[in-house]
mmCIF file of C-alpha atoms and ligand atoms in Angstrom:
data_model
loop_
_atom_site.group_PDB
_atom_site.id
_atom_site.type_symbol
_atom_site.label_atom_id
_atom_site.label_comp_id
_atom_site.label_asym_id
_atom_site.label_seq_id
_atom_site.Cartn_x
_atom_site.Cartn_y
_atom_site.Cartn_z
ATOM 1 C CA MET A 1 0.146 0.130 0.051
ATOM 2 C CA ARG A 2 1.415 3.509 -0.779
ATOM 3 C CA THR A 3 1.440 5.951 2.646
ATOM 4 C CA ASN A 4 2.221 9.230 2.262
ATOM 5 C CA SER A 5 5.679 10.254 3.693
ATOM 6 C CA ASN A 6 7.480 12.435 6.060
ATOM 7 C CA LYS A 7 9.305 15.369 4.574
ATOM 8 C CA GLU A 8 13.021 14.503 4.380
ATOM 9 C CA VAL A 9 16.524 15.535 3.283
ATOM 10 C CA ILE A 10 18.444 12.796 2.071
ATOM 11 C CA VAL A 11 21.996 13.438 1.698
ATOM 12 C CA ALA A 12 24.358 11.743 -1.345
ATOM 13 C CA LEU A 13 27.222 9.948 0.123
ATOM 14 C CA ASP A 14 28.954 10.084 -3.236
ATOM 15 C CA PHE A 15 32.357 9.754 -1.860
ATOM 16 C CA ALA A 16 35.289 7.831 -3.371
ATOM 17 C CA SER A 17 36.222 5.650 -0.483
ATOM 18 C CA VAL A 18 34.836 4.358 3.262
ATOM 19 C CA GLU A 19 37.375 6.549 4.727
ATOM 20 C CA GLU A 20 36.205 9.736 3.332
ATOM 21 C CA THR A 21 32.247 8.720 3.732
ATOM 22 C CA PHE A 22 32.687 7.818 7.426
ATOM 23 C CA ASN A 23 34.820 11.166 8.119
ATOM 24 C CA PHE A 24 32.066 13.436 6.361
ATOM 25 C CA LEU A 25 29.539 11.590 8.585
ATOM 26 C CA ALA A 26 31.743 11.460 11.708
ATOM 27 C CA LEU A 27 30.881 15.571 11.434
ATOM 28 C CA PHE A 28 26.887 15.203 12.280
ATOM 29 C CA THR A 29 26.003 14.415 15.798
ATOM 30 C CA GLU A 30 22.476 12.793 14.718
ATOM 31 C CA ALA A 31 21.576 10.297 12.212
ATOM 32 C CA LEU A 32 20.836 10.973 8.735
ATOM 33 C CA TYR A 33 18.906 9.771 6.143
ATOM 34 C CA VAL A 34 21.544 8.983 3.492
ATOM 35 C CA LYS A 35 22.094 7.986 -0.204
ATOM 36 C CA VAL A 36 24.414 5.056 -1.107
ATOM 37 C CA GLY A 37 25.245 5.109 -4.871
ATOM 38 C CA MET A 38 26.733 3.434 -7.587
ATOM 39 C CA GLU A 39 30.466 5.171 -6.988
ATOM 40 C CA LEU A 40 30.385 3.620 -3.233
ATOM 41 C CA TYR A 41 28.391 0.565 -3.768
ATOM 42 C CA TYR A 42 30.361 -0.985 -6.535
ATOM 43 C CA GLN A 43 33.697 -0.494 -4.389
ATOM 44 C CA VAL A 44 32.911 -1.695 -1.324
ATOM 45 C CA GLY A 45 29.546 -3.618 -1.366
ATOM 46 C CA PRO A 46 26.812 -4.326 1.057
ATOM 47 C CA GLU A 47 29.204 -3.889 3.832
ATOM 48 C CA ILE A 48 28.890 -0.171 3.657
ATOM 49 C CA ILE A 49 25.014 -0.523 4.205
ATOM 50 C CA ARG A 50 25.605 -2.629 7.433
ATOM 51 C CA LYS A 51 28.206 -0.112 8.813
ATOM 52 C CA LEU A 52 25.662 2.894 8.248
ATOM 53 C CA LYS A 53 22.321 0.507 9.620
ATOM 54 C CA GLN A 54 24.875 0.433 12.442
ATOM 55 C CA LEU A 55 24.947 4.078 13.002
ATOM 56 C CA GLY A 56 21.198 4.389 12.883
ATOM 57 C CA HIS A 57 21.368 6.072 9.462
ATOM 58 C CA LYS A 58 18.352 5.579 7.001
ATOM 59 C CA ILE A 59 19.335 4.344 3.499
ATOM 60 C CA PHE A 60 18.279 5.070 -0.060
ATOM 61 C CA LEU A 61 20.578 2.659 -2.103
ATOM 62 C CA ASP A 62 20.526 4.512 -5.386
ATOM 63 C CA LEU A 63 21.666 1.929 -8.008
ATOM 64 C CA LYS A 64 18.980 2.632 -10.685
ATOM 65 C CA LEU A 65 18.344 -0.811 -12.150
ATOM 66 C CA HIS A 66 17.730 -1.034 -15.575
ATOM 67 C CA ASP A 67 17.889 -4.441 -17.171
ATOM 68 C CA ILE A 68 15.524 -7.508 -18.216
ATOM 69 C CA PRO A 69 12.672 -8.206 -15.924
ATOM 70 C CA ASN A 70 14.052 -11.452 -14.637
ATOM 71 C CA THR A 71 17.775 -10.227 -13.764
ATOM 72 C CA VAL A 72 15.972 -7.147 -11.691
ATOM 73 C CA LYS A 73 13.882 -9.535 -10.179
ATOM 74 C CA GLU A 74 16.725 -11.571 -8.734
ATOM 75 C CA THR A 75 18.654 -8.673 -7.871
ATOM 76 C CA MET A 76 16.184 -6.869 -5.581
ATOM 77 C CA LYS A 77 15.115 -10.501 -4.013
ATOM 78 C CA SER A 78 19.157 -9.813 -2.493
ATOM 79 C CA LEU A 79 18.719 -6.158 -2.200
ATOM 80 C CA GLY A 80 15.498 -7.203 0.102
ATOM 81 C CA LYS A 81 17.623 -8.617 2.526
ATOM 82 C CA LEU A 82 19.715 -5.515 3.218
ATOM 83 C CA ASP A 83 16.746 -4.140 4.741
ATOM 84 C CA LEU A 84 17.140 -0.822 3.385
ATOM 85 C CA ASP A 85 14.351 2.385 3.461
ATOM 86 C CA LEU A 86 14.329 2.935 -0.360
ATOM 87 C CA VAL A 87 15.842 1.530 -3.813
ATOM 88 C CA ASN A 88 15.000 2.368 -7.217
ATOM 89 C CA VAL A 89 15.254 1.264 -10.859
ATOM 90 C CA HIS A 90 14.819 3.121 -13.974
ATOM 91 C CA ALA A 91 11.333 3.319 -15.533
ATOM 92 C CA MET A 92 12.868 3.060 -19.037
ATOM 93 C CA GLY A 93 13.172 -0.590 -18.220
ATOM 94 C CA GLY A 94 9.300 -0.509 -18.660
ATOM 95 C CA ILE A 95 6.329 -1.764 -16.467
ATOM 96 C CA GLU A 96 7.246 -5.432 -17.041
ATOM 97 C CA MET A 97 10.349 -4.898 -15.404
ATOM 98 C CA MET A 98 9.070 -2.493 -12.742
ATOM 99 C CA LYS A 99 6.619 -5.136 -11.770
ATOM 100 C CA ALA A 100 9.412 -7.625 -11.535
ATOM 101 C CA ALA A 101 11.399 -5.593 -9.028
ATOM 102 C CA LEU A 102 8.337 -5.232 -6.576
ATOM 103 C CA ASN A 103 7.936 -9.056 -6.995
ATOM 104 C CA GLY A 104 11.327 -9.644 -6.217
ATOM 105 C CA LEU A 105 11.778 -6.876 -3.510
ATOM 106 C CA ARG A 106 8.564 -8.198 -1.645
ATOM 107 C CA SER A 107 9.587 -11.935 -1.523
ATOM 108 C CA THR A 108 12.460 -10.879 0.601
ATOM 109 C CA ASN A 109 11.152 -7.293 2.085
ATOM 110 C CA LYS A 110 7.862 -6.009 2.954
ATOM 111 C CA ASN A 111 8.829 -2.709 3.645
ATOM 112 C CA THR A 112 11.411 -1.093 1.593
ATOM 113 C CA LYS A 113 9.930 1.438 -0.665
ATOM 114 C CA CYS A 114 10.752 1.153 -4.831
ATOM 115 C CA ILE A 115 10.914 4.185 -6.678
ATOM 116 C CA ALA A 116 11.590 4.619 -10.379
ATOM 117 C CA VAL A 117 14.288 7.550 -12.118
ATOM 118 C CA THR A 118 11.968 9.129 -14.581
ATOM 119 C CA ALA A 119 14.604 11.105 -16.841
ATOM 120 C CA LEU A 120 17.808 12.171 -15.017
ATOM 121 C CA THR A 121 17.847 15.460 -13.697
ATOM 122 C CA SER A 122 21.196 16.242 -15.600
ATOM 123 C CA LEU A 123 19.316 15.708 -18.858
ATOM 124 C CA SER A 124 17.553 18.433 -20.720
ATOM 125 C CA ASP A 125 14.725 18.648 -23.541
ATOM 126 C CA ALA A 126 17.450 19.345 -26.177
ATOM 127 C CA VAL A 127 19.428 16.146 -25.353
ATOM 128 C CA LEU A 128 16.130 13.857 -24.941
ATOM 129 C CA LYS A 129 15.545 14.939 -28.859
ATOM 130 C CA ARG A 130 18.762 14.850 -30.369
ATOM 131 C CA GLU A 131 20.149 12.106 -28.535
ATOM 132 C CA LEU A 132 17.831 9.759 -27.249
ATOM 133 C CA LEU A 133 15.106 10.458 -29.975
ATOM 134 C CA ILE A 134 12.579 11.066 -27.590
ATOM 135 C CA ASN A 135 10.339 13.834 -29.259
ATOM 136 C CA ARG A 136 7.859 14.460 -26.851
ATOM 137 C CA LYS A 137 7.792 17.521 -24.453
ATOM 138 C CA LEU A 138 10.232 16.496 -21.244
ATOM 139 C CA GLU A 139 6.967 17.017 -18.473
ATOM 140 C CA THR A 140 5.011 14.794 -20.820
ATOM 141 C CA THR A 141 7.632 11.717 -20.769
ATOM 142 C CA VAL A 142 8.309 12.254 -17.329
ATOM 143 C CA LEU A 143 4.505 12.148 -16.660
ATOM 144 C CA HIS A 144 4.082 9.233 -18.552
ATOM 145 C CA TYR A 145 7.264 7.456 -17.082
ATOM 146 C CA ALA A 146 5.656 8.023 -13.490
ATOM 147 C CA GLN A 147 2.117 6.671 -14.731
ATOM 148 C CA ASN A 148 3.804 3.419 -15.803
ATOM 149 C CA ALA A 149 5.674 3.294 -12.354
ATOM 150 C CA PHE A 150 2.179 3.945 -10.399
ATOM 151 C CA ASN A 151 0.546 0.944 -12.721
ATOM 152 C CA ALA A 152 3.688 -1.218 -11.847
ATOM 153 C CA GLY A 153 2.836 -0.676 -8.013
ATOM 154 C CA LEU A 154 5.925 1.337 -7.290
ATOM 155 C CA ASP A 155 5.634 3.835 -4.230
ATOM 156 C CA GLY A 156 7.098 6.913 -6.343
ATOM 157 C CA VAL A 157 9.622 8.188 -8.855
ATOM 158 C CA VAL A 158 12.879 10.116 -8.937
ATOM 159 C CA CYS A 159 12.197 13.413 -10.922
ATOM 160 C CA SER A 160 13.253 17.143 -10.919
ATOM 161 C CA PRO A 161 10.997 19.282 -8.418
ATOM 162 C CA LEU A 162 9.729 21.345 -11.707
ATOM 163 C CA GLU A 163 8.047 18.037 -12.407
ATOM 164 C CA VAL A 164 6.572 17.517 -8.600
ATOM 165 C CA GLN A 165 3.238 19.078 -9.193
ATOM 166 C CA LEU A 166 2.319 17.680 -12.381
ATOM 167 C CA ILE A 167 3.028 14.492 -10.740
ATOM 168 C CA HIS A 168 1.166 14.951 -7.617
ATOM 169 C CA ARG A 169 -1.685 16.384 -9.608
ATOM 170 C CA ASN A 170 -2.002 13.316 -12.226
ATOM 171 C CA LEU A 171 -1.185 10.698 -9.494
ATOM 172 C CA GLY A 172 -1.936 11.791 -5.794
ATOM 173 C CA GLU A 173 -0.234 13.208 -3.028
ATOM 174 C CA ALA A 174 0.441 9.544 -1.475
ATOM 175 C CA PHE A 175 2.868 9.001 -4.773
ATOM 176 C CA LEU A 176 6.243 9.780 -3.670
ATOM 177 C CA THR A 177 8.149 12.183 -5.547
ATOM 178 C CA VAL A 178 12.105 12.242 -4.632
ATOM 179 C CA THR A 179 14.238 15.045 -5.962
ATOM 180 C CA PRO A 180 17.812 15.471 -6.880
ATOM 181 C CA GLY A 181 19.241 18.718 -8.989
ATOM 182 C CA ILE A 182 18.810 20.873 -5.517
ATOM 183 C CA ARG A 183 21.239 23.852 -5.707
ATOM 184 C CA LEU A 184 21.208 26.716 -2.975
ATOM 185 C CA ASP A 185 21.394 30.372 -4.708
ATOM 186 C CA GLY A 186 24.919 30.795 -6.236
ATOM 187 C CA ASP A 187 25.742 27.383 -6.057
ATOM 188 C CA ASN A 188 27.564 25.666 -9.010
ATOM 189 C CA VAL A 189 25.153 23.494 -11.027
ATOM 190 C CA ASP A 190 27.984 21.058 -12.150
ATOM 191 C CA ASP A 191 26.234 18.590 -14.118
ATOM 192 C CA GLN A 192 22.780 19.136 -13.506
ATOM 193 C CA VAL A 193 20.362 21.070 -15.590
ATOM 194 C CA ARG A 194 16.806 20.908 -14.028
ATOM 195 C CA VAL A 195 17.775 22.277 -10.913
ATOM 196 C CA THR A 196 15.859 24.323 -7.718
ATOM 197 C CA THR A 197 16.506 25.604 -4.295
ATOM 198 C CA PRO A 198 15.129 23.675 -1.045
ATOM 199 C CA VAL A 199 12.324 26.362 -0.608
ATOM 200 C CA LYS A 200 11.317 25.750 -4.011
ATOM 201 C CA ALA A 201 11.242 22.469 -3.872
ATOM 202 C CA LYS A 202 8.805 22.577 -0.775
ATOM 203 C CA ILE A 203 6.250 25.012 -2.684
ATOM 204 C CA TYR A 204 6.597 22.209 -5.260
ATOM 205 C CA GLY A 205 5.574 19.765 -2.585
ATOM 206 C CA ALA A 206 8.536 17.487 -3.027
ATOM 207 C CA ASP A 207 8.332 14.720 -0.286
ATOM 208 C CA TYR A 208 12.036 13.874 -0.071
ATOM 209 C CA ILE A 209 15.247 16.109 -1.752
ATOM 210 C CA VAL A 210 18.577 14.695 -2.496
ATOM 211 C CA VAL A 211 21.433 16.886 -1.843
ATOM 212 C CA GLY A 212 25.150 15.885 -2.379
ATOM 213 C CA ARG A 213 27.511 18.317 -3.317
ATOM 214 C CA SER A 214 25.891 21.511 -2.117
ATOM 215 C CA ILE A 215 26.390 19.722 1.339
ATOM 216 C CA THR A 216 29.573 17.390 0.818
ATOM 217 C CA ARG A 217 31.637 20.093 -0.645
ATOM 218 C CA ALA A 218 30.848 23.146 1.673
ATOM 219 C CA ILE A 219 32.868 24.401 3.772
ATOM 220 C CA ASP A 220 31.087 23.405 6.844
ATOM 221 C CA PRO A 221 28.908 20.811 5.839
ATOM 222 C CA VAL A 222 26.774 20.497 8.799
ATOM 223 C CA SER A 223 25.415 24.131 8.945
ATOM 224 C CA THR A 224 24.893 23.915 5.393
ATOM 225 C CA TYR A 225 22.679 20.607 6.149
ATOM 226 C CA ASN A 226 20.662 22.264 8.988
ATOM 227 C CA LYS A 227 19.900 25.542 6.280
ATOM 228 C CA ILE A 228 18.756 23.307 3.745
ATOM 229 C CA LYS A 229 17.073 21.234 6.116
ATOM 230 C CA ALA A 230 15.361 24.451 7.822
ATOM 231 C CA SER A 231 14.554 25.530 4.334
ATOM 232 C CA PHE A 232 12.680 22.603 2.670
ATOM 233 C CA MET A 233 11.360 21.211 6.078
ATOM 234 C CA ARG A 234 9.729 25.095 7.336
ATOM 235 C CA GLY A 235 10.361 27.337 4.180
ATOM 236 C CA ASP A 236 12.668 29.459 5.818
ATOM 237 C CA ASN A 237 14.339 31.395 3.498
ATOM 238 C CA ASP A 238 17.599 31.215 4.439
ATOM 239 C CA GLU A 239 19.862 30.058 1.031
ATOM 240 C CA ASN A 240 22.347 32.227 0.657
HETATM 241 O O1 C5P B 301 25.729 16.533 -5.859
HETATM 242 P P1 C5P B 301 24.743 16.411 -6.500
HETATM 243 O O2 C5P B 301 23.638 17.190 -5.721
HETATM 244 O O3 C5P B 301 24.066 17.059 -7.823
HETATM 245 O O4 C5P B 301 23.846 14.947 -6.248
HETATM 246 C C1 C5P B 301 22.710 14.570 -6.646
HETATM 247 C C2 C5P B 301 22.723 12.801 -6.208
HETATM 248 O O5 C5P B 301 21.372 12.391 -7.026
HETATM 249 C C3 C5P B 301 23.740 12.104 -7.581
HETATM 250 O O6 C5P B 301 23.867 11.273 -6.282
HETATM 251 C C4 C5P B 301 23.013 11.748 -8.259
HETATM 252 O O7 C5P B 301 23.353 10.490 -8.831
HETATM 253 C C5 C5P B 301 21.300 11.315 -7.916
HETATM 254 N N1 C5P B 301 20.171 11.507 -9.096
HETATM 255 C C6 C5P B 301 20.299 12.321 -9.659
HETATM 256 N N2 C5P B 301 19.417 12.502 -10.822
HETATM 257 C C7 C5P B 301 18.576 11.460 -10.821
HETATM 258 C C8 C5P B 301 18.567 10.474 -10.050
HETATM 259 C C9 C5P B 301 19.771 10.600 -9.098
HETATM 260 O O8 C5P B 301 21.020 13.321 -10.144
HETATM 261 N N3 C5P B 301 17.325 11.371 -11.681
#
């Protein structure tokens, strides 16, 4: 069953080593909601998940599975055993693949939420058309992929904050929107294209925001995290 979320800031642990990761986490006195991506997981594997859980952190494992349905199902079976909070697949894999993912996950775990990436926030309308030959408007594609994820029974999607309202309007407030592409005013956009600020993400109704470099590369990561959290949870307009 889909249930509505409490809003959360998820910190992307995009570090090159376990040591760097735990040095960063040691700056904080509280347990966080963290995202482990391919960069870290492919180096150290499930061991990093066990260590993070021991420290009380909630975990989004962002492996963006995209393969034939049976492979994704079997992979999700094993990820289910890690007792994660959130996992994901690429909606581009199709409805059968998403259903298989959920089937696999539910065979070993009843609680982990599963969401689908619609279009990466690093992609623009122009790139979708020119390189991927997707000629519809980006919002139309994102909404259609979100509908596929909904029909497959998934809990929500990863999308840009700019697409949250469209998705909630069409698929309901309980369908989770998890949004990377968050930057403070004046931050470097890096490789992201469809970006916005934490306050705007709150206004648009995003359930979770995923923030990496704005926090991990800040001079003071803890105060930047607290500022972003206050902006996103309470709408404090203190972004500079
Ligand atoms: O550093 P930054 O805040 O841009 O990090 C965003 C994080 O969210 C990265 O770990 C990236 O892999 C992830 N992500 C994304 N776009 C998606 C899905 C995940 O940027 N559509």
